[in-house]
Tab-separated table of C-alpha atoms in Angstrom:
chain	number	residue	atom	x	y	z
A	111	MET	CA	122.470	68.676	115.607
A	112	SER	CA	124.540	70.895	117.898
A	113	ASP	CA	127.271	69.503	120.166
A	114	SER	CA	127.775	70.019	123.881
A	115	THR	CA	130.740	72.373	123.437
A	116	SER	CA	129.005	74.875	121.157
A	117	PRO	CA	127.826	78.273	122.418
A	118	VAL	CA	124.297	78.439	123.814
A	119	VAL	CA	121.487	80.709	122.646
A	120	THR	CA	118.457	81.186	124.889
A	121	VAL	CA	115.110	81.494	123.082
A	122	ILE	CA	112.149	82.673	125.134
A	123	GLY	CA	108.793	81.602	123.709
A	124	ALA	CA	107.908	78.413	121.797
A	125	GLY	CA	105.534	80.007	119.334
A	126	LEU	CA	106.084	80.237	115.592
A	127	ALA	CA	108.951	82.739	115.768
A	128	GLY	CA	110.646	81.114	118.753
A	129	CYS	CA	110.535	77.611	117.281
A	130	GLU	CA	111.855	78.802	113.907
A	131	ALA	CA	114.617	80.787	115.633
A	132	ALA	CA	115.621	77.804	117.769
A	133	LEU	CA	115.673	75.471	114.771
A	134	GLN	CA	117.776	77.911	112.740
A	135	CYS	CA	120.307	78.108	115.571
A	136	ALA	CA	120.465	74.307	115.637
A	137	ARG	CA	120.973	74.218	111.839
A	138	TYR	CA	124.080	76.346	112.339
A	139	GLY	CA	125.449	74.106	115.089
A	140	ILE	CA	124.423	76.221	118.080
A	141	SER	CA	122.993	74.726	121.274
A	142	VAL	CA	119.611	76.150	122.286
A	143	ARG	CA	117.616	76.577	125.496
A	144	LEU	CA	113.974	77.029	124.471
A	145	LEU	CA	111.854	78.403	127.325
A	146	GLU	CA	108.038	78.345	127.331
A	147	MET	CA	105.716	79.362	130.173
A	148	ARG	CA	102.734	77.244	129.082
A	149	PRO	CA	101.143	75.302	130.767
A	150	LEU	CA	102.503	76.817	134.010
A	151	ALA	CA	101.035	80.160	132.924
A	152	MET	CA	98.459	80.242	130.142
A	153	THR	CA	97.434	83.153	127.913
A	154	PRO	CA	93.868	84.333	127.212
A	155	ALA	CA	94.026	82.809	123.713
A	156	HIS	CA	96.110	79.615	123.842
A	157	GLN	CA	94.371	76.318	124.550
A	158	THR	CA	97.351	73.933	124.741
A	159	ASP	CA	101.007	73.841	125.751
A	160	ALA	CA	102.020	72.638	122.265
A	161	PRO	CA	104.829	74.412	120.412
A	162	ALA	CA	103.836	76.702	117.533
A	163	GLU	CA	100.135	76.572	118.458
A	164	LEU	CA	98.057	78.411	115.851
A	165	VAL	CA	95.609	80.600	117.741
A	166	CYS	CA	93.562	82.778	115.403
A	167	SER	CA	93.352	80.733	112.198
A	168	ASN	CA	94.730	77.590	110.605
A	169	SER	CA	95.565	79.326	107.318
A	170	LEU	CA	99.055	80.543	106.435
A	171	LYS	CA	97.504	82.434	103.504
A	172	SER	CA	98.172	82.308	99.786
A	173	GLU	CA	100.754	80.137	98.062
A	174	SER	CA	100.495	82.065	94.790
A	175	ILE	CA	103.838	83.639	93.871
A	176	ASP	CA	102.161	86.858	92.703
A	177	ASN	CA	100.712	87.286	96.199
A	178	ALA	CA	102.826	88.927	98.909
A	179	HIS	CA	102.388	85.972	101.267
A	180	GLY	CA	103.221	83.527	98.493
A	181	LEU	CA	106.420	85.444	97.744
A	182	LEU	CA	107.292	85.537	101.435
A	183	LYS	CA	106.910	81.748	101.636
A	184	ALA	CA	109.087	81.288	98.549
A	185	GLU	CA	111.833	83.383	100.166
A	186	LEU	CA	111.568	81.455	103.418
A	187	ARG	CA	111.835	78.121	101.641
A	188	THR	CA	114.959	79.343	99.848
A	189	CYS	CA	116.462	80.326	103.198
A	190	GLY	CA	115.664	76.945	104.759
A	191	SER	CA	112.620	77.617	106.948
A	192	VAL	CA	111.885	74.518	109.008
A	193	LEU	CA	108.361	75.548	110.035
A	194	LEU	CA	107.229	75.813	106.418
A	195	LYS	CA	108.342	72.199	105.954
A	196	CYS	CA	106.279	71.310	109.019
A	197	ALA	CA	103.297	73.141	107.547
A	198	GLU	CA	103.581	71.084	104.360
A	199	GLN	CA	103.500	67.896	106.429
A	200	ALA	CA	100.288	69.048	108.161
A	201	ARG	CA	98.642	70.486	105.051
A	202	ILE	CA	94.905	70.030	104.428
A	203	PRO	CA	92.827	71.252	101.448
A	204	GLY	CA	92.490	75.042	101.332
A	205	GLY	CA	92.387	76.199	97.719
A	206	LYS	CA	95.336	78.452	96.912
A	207	ALA	CA	96.137	78.913	100.605
A	208	LEU	CA	98.497	76.889	102.800
A	209	VAL	CA	95.980	75.556	105.347
A	210	VAL	CA	97.050	73.113	108.059
A	211	ASP	CA	95.616	70.824	110.681
A	212	ARG	CA	96.581	72.727	113.839
A	213	ARG	CA	97.409	69.705	115.977
A	214	GLN	CA	99.326	67.960	113.226
A	215	PHE	CA	101.308	71.138	112.611
A	216	SER	CA	102.280	71.511	116.279
A	217	ALA	CA	103.183	67.819	116.430
A	218	SER	CA	105.380	68.188	113.333
A	219	VAL	CA	107.162	71.198	114.881
A	220	GLU	CA	107.709	69.272	118.111
A	221	GLN	CA	109.211	66.378	116.147
A	222	ALA	CA	111.554	68.811	114.371
A	223	LEU	CA	112.656	70.230	117.739
A	224	ASN	CA	113.297	66.726	119.064
A	225	ARG	CA	115.316	65.745	115.985
A	226	ALA	CA	117.448	68.885	116.464
A	227	GLY	CA	118.062	68.003	120.119
A	228	ILE	CA	116.098	71.019	121.390
A	229	GLN	CA	114.185	70.467	124.607
A	230	ILE	CA	111.462	72.858	125.718
A	231	VAL	CA	112.027	74.030	129.296
A	232	ARG	CA	108.710	74.899	130.955
A	233	SER	CA	109.351	78.080	132.896
A	234	GLU	CA	107.869	81.573	133.075
A	235	VAL	CA	110.629	84.101	132.413
A	236	ARG	CA	110.417	87.300	134.444
A	237	GLU	CA	113.966	88.576	134.035
A	238	ILE	CA	116.193	88.822	130.960
A	239	SER	CA	119.537	87.201	131.707
A	240	ASP	CA	122.940	87.840	130.153
A	241	GLY	CA	124.122	86.010	127.062
A	242	ILE	CA	122.749	85.702	123.537
A	243	THR	CA	118.968	85.738	123.909
A	244	ILE	CA	116.016	85.862	121.541
A	245	ILE	CA	112.711	87.093	122.958
A	246	ALA	CA	109.875	85.659	120.886
A	247	THR	CA	107.031	85.671	123.375
A	248	GLY	CA	104.509	87.025	120.908
A	249	PRO	CA	101.590	89.421	121.259
A	250	LEU	CA	100.476	87.735	124.507
A	251	THR	CA	103.752	88.289	126.362
A	252	SER	CA	103.272	87.956	130.109
A	253	PRO	CA	102.848	91.286	131.947
A	254	ALA	CA	105.971	90.714	134.064
A	255	LEU	CA	108.256	90.046	131.086
A	256	ALA	CA	106.694	92.822	129.009
A	257	HIS	CA	107.303	95.305	131.837
A	258	ARG	CA	110.922	94.183	132.211
A	259	LEU	CA	111.493	94.386	128.461
A	260	ILE	CA	110.108	97.897	128.241
A	261	GLN	CA	112.287	98.944	131.187
A	262	LEU	CA	115.351	97.539	129.442
A	263	LEU	CA	114.584	99.016	126.031
A	264	GLY	CA	113.519	102.407	127.314
A	265	ALA	CA	110.564	102.607	124.921
A	266	ARG	CA	106.857	102.972	125.488
A	267	GLN	CA	104.672	99.917	125.257
A	268	LEU	CA	102.193	99.753	122.384
A	269	PHE	CA	99.194	97.492	122.063
A	270	PHE	CA	96.037	96.828	120.073
A	271	TYR	CA	93.173	94.364	120.202
A	272	ASP	CA	92.956	91.200	118.117
A	273	ALA	CA	90.021	88.825	117.698
A	274	ILE	CA	89.465	85.106	117.023
A	275	ALA	CA	86.786	83.532	114.803
A	276	PRO	CA	84.511	80.710	116.064
A	277	ILE	CA	84.667	77.051	115.005
A	278	VAL	CA	81.595	74.852	114.453
A	279	ALA	CA	81.126	71.083	114.246
A	280	ALA	CA	80.881	69.777	110.692
A	281	ASP	CA	78.014	67.396	111.510
A	282	SER	CA	75.935	70.332	112.770
A	283	ILE	CA	76.046	72.138	109.403
A	284	ASP	CA	72.952	71.793	107.209
A	285	MET	CA	74.655	70.619	104.025
A	286	SER	CA	71.455	71.174	102.010
A	287	ARG	CA	71.870	74.925	102.531
A	288	VAL	CA	75.560	75.222	101.600
A	289	PHE	CA	77.712	74.372	98.595
A	290	PRO	CA	81.415	73.545	98.193
A	291	GLY	CA	83.822	75.668	96.179
A	292	THR	CA	86.587	78.249	96.154
A	293	ARG	CA	86.538	81.752	94.727
A	294	TYR	CA	87.510	81.585	91.041
A	295	GLY	CA	88.415	77.920	91.482
A	296	THR	CA	87.018	74.476	90.856
A	297	GLY	CA	87.976	72.890	94.174
A	298	SER	CA	85.732	71.996	97.086
A	299	ASP	CA	87.979	73.122	99.909
A	300	TYR	CA	85.486	75.596	101.406
A	301	LEU	CA	81.815	75.365	102.287
A	302	ASN	CA	79.847	78.418	101.161
A	303	CYS	CA	76.732	79.711	102.903
A	304	PRO	CA	74.858	81.876	100.340
A	305	LEU	CA	72.780	84.821	101.586
A	306	THR	CA	69.991	86.668	99.844
A	307	GLU	CA	69.900	90.439	100.202
A	308	ALA	CA	67.241	90.142	102.909
A	309	GLU	CA	69.240	87.533	104.827
A	310	TYR	CA	72.364	89.671	104.547
A	311	ASP	CA	70.581	92.790	105.837
A	312	ARG	CA	69.162	90.902	108.796
A	313	LEU	CA	72.558	89.424	109.676
A	314	THR	CA	74.354	92.777	109.529
A	315	ALA	CA	71.603	94.493	111.555
A	316	GLU	CA	71.884	91.867	114.289
A	317	LEU	CA	75.683	92.137	114.277
A	318	VAL	CA	75.482	95.879	114.832
A	319	ASN	CA	72.978	95.572	117.680
A	320	ALA	CA	74.318	92.472	119.438
A	321	GLU	CA	75.722	92.624	122.967
A	322	LEU	CA	79.524	92.746	123.226
A	323	HIS	CA	82.097	91.711	125.749
A	324	PRO	CA	83.382	94.944	127.343
A	325	ILE	CA	86.992	96.033	126.921
A	326	HIS	CA	86.890	97.729	130.331
A	327	ASP	CA	89.804	100.129	130.814
A	328	PHE	CA	90.979	100.062	127.222
A	329	GLU	CA	87.904	101.250	125.283
A	330	GLN	CA	89.992	103.653	123.196
A	331	THR	CA	92.561	101.062	122.147
A	332	PRO	CA	92.430	100.644	118.333
A	333	PHE	CA	91.817	97.329	116.636
A	334	PHE	CA	94.312	96.154	114.050
A	335	GLU	CA	92.823	97.061	110.667
A	336	GLY	CA	93.829	93.711	109.170
A	337	CYS	CA	91.821	91.728	111.732
A	338	LEU	CA	88.726	93.761	112.584
A	339	PRO	CA	85.879	92.095	114.478
A	340	ILE	CA	83.002	91.246	112.146
A	341	GLU	CA	80.612	93.507	114.061
A	342	GLU	CA	83.056	96.414	113.815
A	343	MET	CA	83.174	96.017	110.028
A	344	ALA	CA	79.358	95.879	109.905
A	345	ARG	CA	79.207	99.281	111.636
A	346	ARG	CA	81.252	100.869	108.865
A	347	GLY	CA	78.442	100.716	106.320
A	348	ARG	CA	75.712	98.469	104.941
A	349	LEU	CA	77.845	96.929	102.178
A	350	THR	CA	81.201	96.786	103.991
A	351	LEU	CA	80.890	93.030	104.604
A	352	ALA	CA	79.532	92.367	101.101
A	353	PHE	CA	82.716	93.901	99.680
A	354	GLY	CA	84.881	92.338	102.407
A	355	PRO	CA	84.860	88.848	103.954
A	356	LEU	CA	81.354	88.085	102.616
A	357	LYS	CA	82.066	89.084	99.017
A	358	PRO	CA	80.404	86.695	96.533
A	359	VAL	CA	82.792	87.295	93.624
A	360	GLY	CA	84.080	84.173	91.929
A	361	LEU	CA	81.367	81.979	93.462
A	362	ARG	CA	78.199	80.516	91.960
A	363	THR	CA	75.567	78.327	93.550
A	364	PRO	CA	74.889	74.861	92.034
A	365	GLU	CA	72.086	76.610	90.099
A	366	ARG	CA	74.742	78.943	88.634
A	367	GLN	CA	73.339	81.926	90.534
A	368	ARG	CA	75.527	84.594	92.137
A	369	PRO	CA	74.507	85.098	95.787
A	370	PHE	CA	74.181	88.576	97.247
A	371	ALA	CA	76.799	87.593	99.849
A	372	VAL	CA	78.577	84.427	101.009
A	373	VAL	CA	79.890	83.271	104.377
A	374	GLN	CA	82.767	80.842	103.837
A	375	LEU	CA	83.564	77.960	106.170
A	376	ARG	CA	87.146	76.686	106.118
A	377	ARG	CA	88.150	73.188	107.194
A	378	GLU	CA	90.007	73.168	110.525
A	379	ASN	CA	91.431	69.651	110.598
A	380	ALA	CA	92.453	66.844	108.273
A	381	CYS	CA	89.393	64.689	108.969
A	382	GLY	CA	87.023	67.596	108.257
A	383	THR	CA	85.059	67.463	111.523
A	384	MET	CA	85.503	71.163	112.311
A	385	PHE	CA	84.988	74.331	110.265
A	386	ASN	CA	86.093	77.920	110.907
A	387	LEU	CA	83.839	80.888	110.053
A	388	VAL	CA	86.206	82.791	107.778
A	389	GLY	CA	86.455	86.478	108.693
A	390	PHE	CA	84.116	86.170	111.688
A	391	GLN	CA	86.554	87.174	114.406
A	392	THR	CA	84.382	88.752	117.077
A	393	ARG	CA	83.904	90.126	120.564
A	394	LEU	CA	80.210	89.209	120.792
A	395	ARG	CA	79.140	87.458	123.974
A	396	ARG	CA	78.872	83.686	123.582
A	397	SER	CA	75.075	83.651	123.767
A	398	GLU	CA	74.965	86.370	121.116
A	399	GLN	CA	77.338	84.434	118.855
A	400	GLU	CA	74.960	81.467	118.949
A	401	ARG	CA	71.929	83.661	118.286
A	402	VAL	CA	73.399	85.826	115.508
A	403	PHE	CA	75.634	83.335	113.685
A	404	ARG	CA	72.805	80.789	113.511
A	405	LEU	CA	71.068	83.258	111.189
A	406	ILE	CA	73.626	82.241	108.537
A	407	PRO	CA	72.097	79.738	106.078
A	408	GLY	CA	73.300	76.253	106.981
A	409	LEU	CA	74.202	77.188	110.563
A	410	GLY	CA	70.704	77.226	112.051
A	411	HIS	CA	71.617	74.375	114.404
A	412	ALA	CA	75.368	74.898	114.537
A	413	VAL	CA	77.279	73.428	117.464
A	414	PHE	CA	80.079	75.797	118.500
A	415	LEU	CA	83.308	73.987	119.333
A	416	ARG	CA	85.144	77.262	119.961
A	417	TYR	CA	83.622	80.673	120.407
A	418	GLY	CA	85.108	83.831	118.993
A	419	SER	CA	86.994	85.963	121.473
A	420	ILE	CA	88.941	89.164	121.956
A	421	HIS	CA	92.366	89.671	123.476
A	422	ARG	CA	95.035	92.325	123.738
A	423	ASN	CA	98.093	91.991	121.528
A	424	THR	CA	101.325	93.597	122.699
A	425	TYR	CA	104.181	94.845	120.551
A	426	ILE	CA	107.201	97.081	121.082
A	427	ASN	CA	108.097	100.338	119.404
A	428	SER	CA	110.542	98.605	117.068
A	429	PRO	CA	111.641	101.693	115.068
A	430	GLN	CA	113.056	103.126	118.291
A	431	VAL	CA	114.648	100.023	119.733
A	432	LEU	CA	115.522	97.466	117.013
A	433	LEU	CA	118.158	97.206	114.296
A	434	PRO	CA	117.274	95.588	110.926
A	435	THR	CA	119.159	92.493	112.149
A	436	LEU	CA	116.532	92.277	114.957
A	437	GLN	CA	119.190	93.040	117.559
A	438	THR	CA	118.182	95.584	120.173
A	439	ARG	CA	120.026	98.889	120.138
A	440	VAL	CA	120.767	98.757	123.867
A	441	ARG	CA	122.170	95.201	123.844
A	442	HIS	CA	123.448	93.618	120.669
A	443	ASP	CA	123.294	90.102	122.128
A	444	LEU	CA	119.549	90.541	122.730
A	445	PHE	CA	117.204	89.887	119.796
A	446	VAL	CA	113.436	90.270	119.478
A	447	ALA	CA	111.439	88.189	116.985
A	448	GLY	CA	107.882	87.493	115.918
A	449	GLN	CA	104.761	89.562	116.442
A	450	LEU	CA	106.307	91.316	119.431
A	451	THR	CA	108.327	93.307	116.865
A	452	GLY	CA	105.218	94.544	115.031
A	453	VAL	CA	105.154	92.080	112.149
A	454	GLU	CA	101.585	90.827	111.811
A	455	GLY	CA	100.709	87.308	110.717
A	456	TYR	CA	101.859	83.712	110.976
A	457	VAL	CA	104.296	83.671	108.060
A	458	GLU	CA	105.658	87.097	108.970
A	459	SER	CA	106.375	85.777	112.485
A	460	ILE	CA	108.181	82.768	111.029
A	461	ALA	CA	110.260	85.137	108.888
A	462	ALA	CA	111.275	87.238	111.889
A	463	GLY	CA	112.162	84.080	113.799
A	464	LEU	CA	114.317	82.848	110.930
A	465	VAL	CA	116.242	86.126	110.720
A	466	ALA	CA	116.738	86.387	114.481
A	467	GLY	CA	117.812	82.741	114.708
A	468	ILE	CA	120.347	82.980	111.894
A	469	ASN	CA	121.794	86.214	113.247
A	470	ALA	CA	121.965	84.901	116.813
A	471	ALA	CA	123.793	81.824	115.510
A	472	ARG	CA	126.221	83.985	113.551
A	473	LEU	CA	126.891	86.102	116.648
A	474	ALA	CA	127.467	82.965	118.712
A	475	ARG	CA	130.028	81.801	116.149
A	476	GLY	CA	131.857	85.134	116.214
A	477	ARG	CA	130.596	86.275	112.818
A	478	GLU	CA	128.891	89.505	111.773
A	479	THR	CA	125.127	89.652	111.801
A	480	VAL	CA	123.508	90.383	108.427
A	481	CYS	CA	120.677	92.509	107.062
A	482	TRP	CA	118.291	91.038	104.500
A	483	PRO	CA	118.230	92.711	101.057
A	484	ASP	CA	115.649	95.503	100.833
A	485	ARG	CA	114.249	94.132	97.591
A	486	THR	CA	113.163	90.897	99.237
A	487	MET	CA	109.836	90.711	101.058
A	488	ILE	CA	111.628	89.672	104.243
A	489	GLY	CA	114.040	92.605	104.010
A	490	ALA	CA	111.284	95.092	103.162
A	491	LEU	CA	109.223	93.959	106.147
A	492	LEU	CA	112.186	94.302	108.508
A	493	ARG	CA	113.007	97.699	107.029
A	494	TYR	CA	109.443	98.834	107.761
A	495	ILE	CA	109.481	97.779	111.412
A	496	THR	CA	112.914	99.301	112.081
A	497	SER	CA	112.652	102.612	110.163
A	498	PRO	CA	111.658	105.860	111.944
A	499	ASN	CA	107.865	106.058	112.158
A	500	PRO	CA	105.968	108.251	114.661
A	501	ASP	CA	102.727	106.366	113.897
A	502	PHE	CA	104.129	102.847	113.957
A	503	GLN	CA	101.549	100.035	113.761
A	504	PRO	CA	101.812	96.303	112.990
A	505	MET	CA	102.246	95.352	109.339
A	506	ASN	CA	101.501	92.333	107.153
A	507	ALA	CA	103.602	91.423	104.120
A	508	ASN	CA	102.452	93.413	101.076
A	509	PHE	CA	103.900	94.595	97.774
A	510	GLY	CA	103.661	98.219	98.904
A	511	LEU	CA	106.682	97.536	101.118
A	512	LEU	CA	108.871	96.678	98.122
A	513	SER	CA	110.692	99.329	96.140
A	514	GLU	CA	109.671	99.452	92.496
A	515	PRO	CA	112.231	98.280	89.922
A	516	ASP	CA	113.315	100.888	87.404
A	517	SER	CA	110.702	100.184	84.788
A	518	SER	CA	107.938	101.871	82.849
A	519	ALA	CA	106.042	98.576	82.594
A	520	GLY	CA	102.365	98.255	83.479
A	521	SER	CA	101.210	97.123	86.899
A	522	ARG	CA	101.061	93.408	86.023
A	523	ARG	CA	104.566	93.391	84.554
A	524	LEU	CA	105.791	95.519	87.457
A	525	ARG	CA	104.571	92.893	89.928
A	526	GLN	CA	106.376	90.192	87.964
A	527	LEU	CA	109.576	92.240	88.075
A	528	GLN	CA	109.235	92.727	91.837
A	529	VAL	CA	108.837	88.982	92.328
A	530	GLN	CA	111.775	88.129	90.049
A	531	THR	CA	113.983	90.715	91.773
A	532	ALA	CA	113.032	89.463	95.225
A	533	LEU	CA	113.684	85.815	94.392
A	534	ALA	CA	117.028	86.591	92.760
A	535	ALA	CA	118.089	88.714	95.747
A	536	THR	CA	117.026	85.942	98.136
A	537	GLU	CA	119.037	83.333	96.238
A	538	ALA	CA	122.116	85.571	96.283
A	539	HIS	CA	121.621	86.172	100.019
A	540	ARG	CA	121.376	82.429	100.652
A	541	HIS	CA	124.819	81.969	99.070
A	542	LYS	CA	126.153	84.827	101.209
A	543	LEU	CA	124.862	83.121	104.370
A	544	ALA	CA	126.515	79.854	103.352
A	545	SER	CA	129.903	81.425	102.646
């Protein structure tokens, strides 16, 4: 816990990145002011004023070490991520993925903030004050703060659209039409709605022809390719969904038959009363969601607890304005973290918050800020968002970001070498941070 005489870092935004940044500052003995505008000013996507609210999904993706997100989590754990510990405390079954109960996760983060002596100040920030500051307001940054930030940084504002999948009540699912299981696994963490070819064709046809919410003045704004609305994917070809979120590979019905396609339902909470339609982020009107999604076997009488929706995500032109330490070029005591930087995804946001928090704490203590090693997933992701790029767009963690070790090994061995190199570099960096 920090003492009253230590320097103060201001963190704006109590989302994933902001909470991780604040907690990292506290770990290094720095006092923190954590500012959050909710519930005084809500966003189009948030439903609560809880810290670290998970908006789009309750999955933090794969835990497998040979997966980019699994490697990223391993690096974060080595570096002392507090939010990953909170996620473990709120974990619910999810196969190989780290899936959490949203409310339990937010409650665990709030408890961690309280233990660290960090109080959330409810206030909408419209101006960026002097002193060491971390802006972690996320993709739904308020218009006033976004405008002020762009003025300060001297860079154009960039944005894209993101979508949220619906949630249905568990007791409204026809369990006689679905079966439990995970792809290539033996668990029962997901419910699977099998479709015949005829059922699949009808569903995709209705998706393509269903009525949408308009985007009004921003019709030409691109969607993020990693989170396309389900109806947008359906327009890209008859089998796009069958090879995408509805792929049946690794799944068999209780009769040992392979379905033509499968819609997966993922548990939303620990008690299993809510299920998320995996991959069904959408901008269909609510009445159309009920009509079309009830064509899915098992969901004929589904009760929708949350409808899918569409919202604009904002991010800055990081290659122009940020250093790899996440300091801004115009003001080295001003940091930006989370999805506002152009990292895409929950764990990526936590990673950016961790780096910004550690570096802000080092600056507050009169020490040099540090860059993460390029051969780590964290370092490669930060290198991507801060390297010159005229076509800059948000990026998830992926092995394509990592440089290849000097090796003539095959692809499987090459991946193992990348993982080993990244973990070794992370461990060495941890010792450097502690020295």
